[in-house]
Coordinates of C-alpha atoms in Angstrom, one line a residue:
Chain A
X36 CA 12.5 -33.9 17.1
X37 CA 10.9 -37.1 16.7
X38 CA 7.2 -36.2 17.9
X39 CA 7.3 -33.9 14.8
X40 CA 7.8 -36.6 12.1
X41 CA 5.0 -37.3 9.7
X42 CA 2.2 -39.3 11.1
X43 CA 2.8 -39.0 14.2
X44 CA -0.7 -37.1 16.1
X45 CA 1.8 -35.0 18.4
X46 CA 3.2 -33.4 15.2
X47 CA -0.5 -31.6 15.3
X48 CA 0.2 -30.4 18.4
X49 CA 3.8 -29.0 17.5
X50 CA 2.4 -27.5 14.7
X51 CA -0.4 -25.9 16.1
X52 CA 2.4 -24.2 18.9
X53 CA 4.8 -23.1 16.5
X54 CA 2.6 -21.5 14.0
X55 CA 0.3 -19.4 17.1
X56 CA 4.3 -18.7 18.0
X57 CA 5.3 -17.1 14.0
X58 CA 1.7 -15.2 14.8
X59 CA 2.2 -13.8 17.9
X60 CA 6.0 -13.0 16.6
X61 CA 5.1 -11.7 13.1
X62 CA 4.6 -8.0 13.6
X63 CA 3.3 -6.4 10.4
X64 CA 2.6 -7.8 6.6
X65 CA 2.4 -11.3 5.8
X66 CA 6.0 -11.8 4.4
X67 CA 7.4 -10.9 8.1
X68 CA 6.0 -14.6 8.6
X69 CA 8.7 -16.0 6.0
X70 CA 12.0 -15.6 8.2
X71 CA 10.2 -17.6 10.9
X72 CA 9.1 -20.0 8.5
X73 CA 12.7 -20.4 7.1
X74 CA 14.0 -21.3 10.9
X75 CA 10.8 -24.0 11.0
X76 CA 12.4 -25.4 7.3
X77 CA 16.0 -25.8 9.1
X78 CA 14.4 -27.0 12.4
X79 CA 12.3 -29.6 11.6
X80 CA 12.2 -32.1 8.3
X81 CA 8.8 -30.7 7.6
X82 CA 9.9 -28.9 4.1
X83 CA 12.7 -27.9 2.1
X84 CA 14.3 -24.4 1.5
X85 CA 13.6 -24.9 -2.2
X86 CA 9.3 -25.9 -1.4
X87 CA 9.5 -22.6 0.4
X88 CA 10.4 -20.7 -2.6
X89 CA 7.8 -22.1 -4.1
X90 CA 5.5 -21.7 -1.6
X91 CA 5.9 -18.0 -1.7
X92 CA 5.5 -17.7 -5.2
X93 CA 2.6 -19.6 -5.3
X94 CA 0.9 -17.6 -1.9
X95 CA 1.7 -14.3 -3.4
X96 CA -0.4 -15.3 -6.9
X97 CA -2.9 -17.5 -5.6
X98 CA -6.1 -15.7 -3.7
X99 CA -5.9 -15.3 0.0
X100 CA -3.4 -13.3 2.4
X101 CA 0.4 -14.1 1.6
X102 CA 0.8 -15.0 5.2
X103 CA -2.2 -17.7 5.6
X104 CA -1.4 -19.5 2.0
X105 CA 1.8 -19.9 3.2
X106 CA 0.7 -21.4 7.0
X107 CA -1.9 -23.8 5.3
X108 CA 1.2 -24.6 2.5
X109 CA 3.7 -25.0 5.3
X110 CA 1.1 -27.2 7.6
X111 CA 0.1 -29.2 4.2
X112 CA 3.4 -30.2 3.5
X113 CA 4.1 -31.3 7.3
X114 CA 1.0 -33.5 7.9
X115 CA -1.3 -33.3 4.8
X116 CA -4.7 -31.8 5.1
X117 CA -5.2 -31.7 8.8
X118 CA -1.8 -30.2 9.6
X119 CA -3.0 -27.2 6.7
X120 CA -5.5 -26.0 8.6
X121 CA -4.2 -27.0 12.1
X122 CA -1.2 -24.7 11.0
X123 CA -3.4 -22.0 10.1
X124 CA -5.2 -22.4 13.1
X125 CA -2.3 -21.5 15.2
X126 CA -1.1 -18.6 13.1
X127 CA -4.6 -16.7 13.8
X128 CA -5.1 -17.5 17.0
X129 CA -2.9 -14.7 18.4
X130 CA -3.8 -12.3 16.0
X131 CA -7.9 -12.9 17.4
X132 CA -6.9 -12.8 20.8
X133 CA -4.8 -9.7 21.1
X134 CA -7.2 -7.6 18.4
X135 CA -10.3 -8.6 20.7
X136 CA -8.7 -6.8 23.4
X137 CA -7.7 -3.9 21.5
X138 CA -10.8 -3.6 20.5
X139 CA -12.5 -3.2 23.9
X140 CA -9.6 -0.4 24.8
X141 CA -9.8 1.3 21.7
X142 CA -13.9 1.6 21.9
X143 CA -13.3 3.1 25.3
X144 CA -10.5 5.5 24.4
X145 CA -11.4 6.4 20.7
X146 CA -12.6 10.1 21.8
X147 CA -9.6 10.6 24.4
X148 CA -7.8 13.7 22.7
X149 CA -4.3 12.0 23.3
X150 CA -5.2 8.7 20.9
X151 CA -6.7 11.7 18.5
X152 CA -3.6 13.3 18.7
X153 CA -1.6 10.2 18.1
X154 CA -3.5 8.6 15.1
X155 CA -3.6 12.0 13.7
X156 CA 0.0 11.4 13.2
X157 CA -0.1 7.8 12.1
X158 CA -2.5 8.5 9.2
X159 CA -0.2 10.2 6.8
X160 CA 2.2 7.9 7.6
X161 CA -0.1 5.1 6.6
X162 CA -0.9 6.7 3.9
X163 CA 2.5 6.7 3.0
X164 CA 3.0 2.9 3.9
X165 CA 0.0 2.1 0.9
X166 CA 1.5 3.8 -1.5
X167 CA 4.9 2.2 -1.1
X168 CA 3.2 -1.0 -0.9
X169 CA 1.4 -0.2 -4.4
X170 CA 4.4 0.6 -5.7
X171 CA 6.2 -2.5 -4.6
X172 CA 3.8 -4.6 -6.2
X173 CA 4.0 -2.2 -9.6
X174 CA 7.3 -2.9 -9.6
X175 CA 6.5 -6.6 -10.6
X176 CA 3.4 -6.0 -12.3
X177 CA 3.8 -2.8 -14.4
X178 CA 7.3 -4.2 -16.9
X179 CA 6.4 -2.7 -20.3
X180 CA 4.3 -0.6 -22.7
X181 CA 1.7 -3.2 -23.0
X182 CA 0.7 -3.0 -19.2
X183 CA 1.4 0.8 -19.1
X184 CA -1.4 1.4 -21.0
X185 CA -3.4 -1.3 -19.1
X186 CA -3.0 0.3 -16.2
X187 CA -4.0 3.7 -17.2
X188 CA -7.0 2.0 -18.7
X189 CA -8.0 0.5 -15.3
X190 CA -7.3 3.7 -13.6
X191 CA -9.8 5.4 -15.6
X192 CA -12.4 3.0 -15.5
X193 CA -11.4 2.9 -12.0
X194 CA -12.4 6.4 -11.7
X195 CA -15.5 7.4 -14.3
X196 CA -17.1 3.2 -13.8
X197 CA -17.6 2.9 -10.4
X198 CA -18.0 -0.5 -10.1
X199 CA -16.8 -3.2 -7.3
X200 CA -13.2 -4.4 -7.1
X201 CA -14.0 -7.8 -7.7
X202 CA -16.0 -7.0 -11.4
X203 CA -12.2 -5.9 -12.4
X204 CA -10.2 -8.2 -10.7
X205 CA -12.3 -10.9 -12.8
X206 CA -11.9 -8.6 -15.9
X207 CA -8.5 -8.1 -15.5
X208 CA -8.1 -12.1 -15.0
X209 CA -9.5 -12.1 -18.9
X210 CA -7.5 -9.1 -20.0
X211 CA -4.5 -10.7 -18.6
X212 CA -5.1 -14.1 -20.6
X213 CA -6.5 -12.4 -23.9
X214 CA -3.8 -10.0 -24.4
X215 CA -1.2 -12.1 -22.9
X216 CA 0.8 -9.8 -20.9
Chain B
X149 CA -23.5 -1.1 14.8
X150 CA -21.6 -2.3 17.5
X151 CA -23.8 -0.7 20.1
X152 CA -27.5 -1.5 18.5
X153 CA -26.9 -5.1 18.9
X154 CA -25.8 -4.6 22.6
X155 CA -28.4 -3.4 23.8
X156 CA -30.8 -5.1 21.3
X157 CA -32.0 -8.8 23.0
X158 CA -30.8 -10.7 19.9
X159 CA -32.7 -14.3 19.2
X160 CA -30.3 -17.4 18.7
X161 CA -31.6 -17.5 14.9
X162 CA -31.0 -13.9 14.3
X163 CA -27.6 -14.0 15.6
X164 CA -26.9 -16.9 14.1
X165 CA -27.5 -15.6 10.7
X166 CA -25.5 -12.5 11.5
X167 CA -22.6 -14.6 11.8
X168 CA -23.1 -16.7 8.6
X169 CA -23.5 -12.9 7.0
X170 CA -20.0 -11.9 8.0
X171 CA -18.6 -15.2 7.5
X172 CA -19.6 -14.7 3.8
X173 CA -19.0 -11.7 3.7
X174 CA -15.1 -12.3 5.0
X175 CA -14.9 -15.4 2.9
X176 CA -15.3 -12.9 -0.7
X177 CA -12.8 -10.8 0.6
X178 CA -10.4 -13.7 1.3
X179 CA -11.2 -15.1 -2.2
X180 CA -10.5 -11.8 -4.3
X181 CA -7.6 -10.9 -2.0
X182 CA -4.4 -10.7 -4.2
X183 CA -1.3 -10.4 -2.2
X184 CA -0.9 -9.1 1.0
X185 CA -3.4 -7.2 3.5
X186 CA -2.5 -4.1 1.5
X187 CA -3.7 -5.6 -2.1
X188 CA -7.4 -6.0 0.3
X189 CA -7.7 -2.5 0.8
X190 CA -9.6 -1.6 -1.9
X191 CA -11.9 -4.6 -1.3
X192 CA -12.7 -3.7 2.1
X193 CA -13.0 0.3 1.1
X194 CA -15.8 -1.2 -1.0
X195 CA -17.7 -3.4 1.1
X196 CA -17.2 -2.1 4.4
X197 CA -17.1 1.8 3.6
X198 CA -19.1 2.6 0.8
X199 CA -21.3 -0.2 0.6
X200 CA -22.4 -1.2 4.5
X201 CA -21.1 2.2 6.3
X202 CA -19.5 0.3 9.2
X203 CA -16.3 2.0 9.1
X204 CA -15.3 5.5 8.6
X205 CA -12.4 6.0 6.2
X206 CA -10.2 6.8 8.7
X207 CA -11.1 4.1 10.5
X208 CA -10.3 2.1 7.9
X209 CA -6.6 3.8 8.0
X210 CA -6.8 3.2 12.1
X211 CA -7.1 -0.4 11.6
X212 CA -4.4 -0.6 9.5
X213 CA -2.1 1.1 11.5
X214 CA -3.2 -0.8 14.8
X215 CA -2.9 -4.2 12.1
X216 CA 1.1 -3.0 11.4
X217 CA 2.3 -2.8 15.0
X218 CA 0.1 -5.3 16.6
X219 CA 1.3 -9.9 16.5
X220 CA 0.1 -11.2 13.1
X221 CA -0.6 -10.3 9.5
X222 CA -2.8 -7.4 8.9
X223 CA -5.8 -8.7 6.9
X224 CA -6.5 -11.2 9.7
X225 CA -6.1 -8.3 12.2
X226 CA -8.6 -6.2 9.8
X227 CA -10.9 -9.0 9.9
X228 CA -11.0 -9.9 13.3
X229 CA -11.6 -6.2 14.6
X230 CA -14.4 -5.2 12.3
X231 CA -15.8 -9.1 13.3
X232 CA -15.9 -8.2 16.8
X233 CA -17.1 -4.4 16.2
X234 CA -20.1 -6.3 15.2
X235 CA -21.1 -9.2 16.8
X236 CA -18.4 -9.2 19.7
X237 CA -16.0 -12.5 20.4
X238 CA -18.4 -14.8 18.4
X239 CA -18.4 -12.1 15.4
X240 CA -14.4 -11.9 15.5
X241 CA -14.2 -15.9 15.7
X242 CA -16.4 -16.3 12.2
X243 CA -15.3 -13.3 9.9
X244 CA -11.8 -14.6 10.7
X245 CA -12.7 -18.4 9.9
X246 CA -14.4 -16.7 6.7
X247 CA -11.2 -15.1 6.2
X248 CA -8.7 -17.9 6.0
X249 CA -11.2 -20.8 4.6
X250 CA -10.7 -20.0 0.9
X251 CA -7.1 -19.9 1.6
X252 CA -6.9 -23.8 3.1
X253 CA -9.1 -24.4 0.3
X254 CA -7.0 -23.3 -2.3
X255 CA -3.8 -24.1 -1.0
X256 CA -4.6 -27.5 -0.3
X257 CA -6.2 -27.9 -3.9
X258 CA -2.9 -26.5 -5.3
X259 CA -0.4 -28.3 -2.9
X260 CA -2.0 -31.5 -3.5
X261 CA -2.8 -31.8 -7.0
X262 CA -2.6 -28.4 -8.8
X263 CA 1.1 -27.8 -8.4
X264 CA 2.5 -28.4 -11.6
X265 CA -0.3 -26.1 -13.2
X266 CA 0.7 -23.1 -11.1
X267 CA 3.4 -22.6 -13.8
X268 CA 1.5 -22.6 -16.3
X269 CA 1.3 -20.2 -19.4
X270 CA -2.2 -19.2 -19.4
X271 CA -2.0 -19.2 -15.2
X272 CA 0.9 -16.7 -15.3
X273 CA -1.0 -14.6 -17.5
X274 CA -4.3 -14.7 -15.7
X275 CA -2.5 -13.7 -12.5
X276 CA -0.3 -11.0 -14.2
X277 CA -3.1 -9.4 -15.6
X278 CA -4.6 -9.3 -12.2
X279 CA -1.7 -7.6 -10.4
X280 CA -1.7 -5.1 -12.7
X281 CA -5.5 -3.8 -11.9
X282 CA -4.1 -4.1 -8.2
X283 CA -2.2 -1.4 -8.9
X284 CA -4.6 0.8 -10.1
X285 CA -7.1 -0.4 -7.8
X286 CA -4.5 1.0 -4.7
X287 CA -3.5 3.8 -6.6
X288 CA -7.3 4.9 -7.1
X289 CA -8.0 4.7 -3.2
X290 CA -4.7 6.1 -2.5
X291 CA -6.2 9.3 -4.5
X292 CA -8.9 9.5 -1.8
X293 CA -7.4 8.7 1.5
X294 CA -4.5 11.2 0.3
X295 CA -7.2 13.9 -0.5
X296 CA -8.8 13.1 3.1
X297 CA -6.0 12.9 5.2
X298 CA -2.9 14.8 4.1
X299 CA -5.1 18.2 4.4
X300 CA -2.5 20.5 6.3
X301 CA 0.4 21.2 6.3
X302 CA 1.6 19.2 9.2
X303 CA 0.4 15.8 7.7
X304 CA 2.1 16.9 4.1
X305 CA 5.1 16.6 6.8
X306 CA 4.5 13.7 8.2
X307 CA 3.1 11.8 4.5
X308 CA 6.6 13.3 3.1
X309 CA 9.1 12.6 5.8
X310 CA 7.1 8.4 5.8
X311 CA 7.8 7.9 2.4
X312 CA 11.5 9.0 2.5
X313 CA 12.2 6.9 5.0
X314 CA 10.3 3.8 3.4
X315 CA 12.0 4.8 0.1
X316 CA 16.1 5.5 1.5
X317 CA 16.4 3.2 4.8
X318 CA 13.8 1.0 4.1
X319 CA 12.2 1.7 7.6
X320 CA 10.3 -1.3 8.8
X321 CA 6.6 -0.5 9.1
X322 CA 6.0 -1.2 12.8
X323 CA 8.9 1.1 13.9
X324 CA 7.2 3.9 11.3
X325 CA 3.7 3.6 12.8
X326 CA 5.2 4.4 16.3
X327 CA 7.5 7.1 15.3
X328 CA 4.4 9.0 13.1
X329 CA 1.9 8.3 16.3
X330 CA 5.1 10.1 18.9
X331 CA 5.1 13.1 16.4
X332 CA 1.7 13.3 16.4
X333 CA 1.0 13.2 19.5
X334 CA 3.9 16.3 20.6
X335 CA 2.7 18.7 17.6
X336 CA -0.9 18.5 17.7
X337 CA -0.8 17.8 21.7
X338 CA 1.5 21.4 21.9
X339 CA -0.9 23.3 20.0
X340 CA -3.8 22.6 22.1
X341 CA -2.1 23.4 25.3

């Protein structure tokens, strides 16, 4: 693998391949993109197992889609700036392509009674999928009395404030700081 | 939406500041996006739904579900359709772009000079606050989409039997997706017949 070393401009290239490959590959949420990304860490000298852990931990806090922080992280630590957004790139590309399609089939067949029939099965079941994922992520976030109550105050003011997500999600940035969770 | 602007003859600068639009638009969505494409939901409930009426909620839902069993992660997937929906390839090309920019922004802020910060005290507790109104962000449209599309008794079913199987064999998402579409398809498909 020597066209993939630092510096070199085929390592662009590479990159550019084998993240449009963890895309196409990556059915689903944006940690399905961290077992591919563990075979790039063992296949080429671009980053360590250890920098991945961190790299996770830092895409799941940090704004942005877990999947994309960790491409442009990954890319970054393979060939600086350029190889973060090359990587990124590369990891989109698929998603654009195939969704563009599906879109064109989709608008054609949306009234067909069959694709009715079908989604009118998946809903629920999506449904279902949120609510795991919510609780998932309350697993990590909701750990004592302190942010029981928090979150029962949010859900109220959720409910009677209507106001955007992004007024609380700054709010709750100050919350989080001021009553140190 | 989608339709208007086919048959509409669109000028260059009128398009052109269509796409900025949804590039913006894409790039705030990106920026306040906490976690995975399921942490956006409530974003794009709020700007897409409620505030611009280009989706239906259960459009929303469709998305998702075409996102889960379809190459690459979910928000980008989100992005790209509602992109195309309305301004075709060029619209898919810059609400994607508007998408991931904050993301190389950050990341390569962090990665390059911020990293030893991101352990900080007063970072952890920024963030932790934050995934706690995540939660009840979710958990407040979860109310809704429950109260809109688990209506009979059928999708009570379907909602039930999901969760069990996310909850005891840790079902993986795509293969869930298909199995809820076969289902539907033979017991709504039987009754009409």
């Amino acid at each position: 693998m020597v066209l993939a070393r630092k510096g070199s401009a085929m390592i662009y290239v590479i990159l550019f391949l084998e993240f449009f490959k963890v895309g196409l590959f990556a059915i689903g949420g944006g940690l399905v993109t961290l077992p591919f990304l563990f075979d790039l860490s063992e296949q080429y000298a671009w980053f360590s197992t250890k920098e991945l852990a961190d790299m996770v931990a830092i895409s799941e806090s940090t704004p942005g889609p877990i999947g994309v922080n960790m491409a442009t992280y990954a890319g970054y630590h393979a060939a600086g700036l350029w190889g973060g957004i090359i990587a990124t790139l590369g990891l989109v590309t698929p998603s654009v392509i195939v969704i563009v399609l599906l879109a064109r089939l989709l608008d054609r067949y949306k009234l067909n009674q069959n694709v009715q029939n079908i989604l009118s099965g998946i809903r629920p079941a999506v449904v279902a999928l949120i609510l795991f994922a919510g609780l998932e992520i309350a697993k990590m976030a909701i750990v004592d009395l302190k942010t029981v109550i928090m979150l029962a105050v949010w859900l109220m003011m959720i409910h009677f404030w209507k106001r955007s997500p992004i007024f609380y999600l700054i709010l709750a940035a100050v919350v989080g700081l001021v009553f140190q969770v | 939406m989608s339709d208007i602007s086919n048959e509409l003859p669109i000028t260059t600068g009128c398009l052109m500041r269509q796409l900025w639009r949804l590039y913006k638009l894409f790039f705030k969505i990106g920026l306040f996006t906490f976690g995975g494409g399921y942490a956006m939901l409530p974003l794009l409930q709020d700007e897409l739904v409620r505030k611009r009426k280009w989706l239906s909620e259960e459009e929303l839902l469709d998305l998702y579900s075409i996102g889960q069993c379809t190459p690459g992660i979910i928000s980008i997937n989100v992005a790209t359709f509602v992109g195309y929906q309305q301004a075709g390839i060029r619209g898919a090309v810059f609400t994607t772009m508007g998408m991931i920019t904050p993301s190389i922004l950050i990341i390569t802020l962090i990665a390059a000079v911020l990293y030893k910060y991101m352990y900080n005290r007063y970072v952890t507790y920024a963030f932790d606050g934050i995934r706690v109104c995540v939660v009840a962000l979710i958990l407040d449209i979860l109310y809704g989409l429950w109260k809109k599309n688990v209506t009979d008794k059928k999708a009570a079913v379907i909602f039930a039997g999901a969760l069990g199987l996310l909850a005891v064999f840790n079902l993986s998402a795509v293969i869930l997706v298909i199995l809820a579409g076969a289902v539907g398809w033979f017991w709504h498909g039987k009754v009409q017949q």
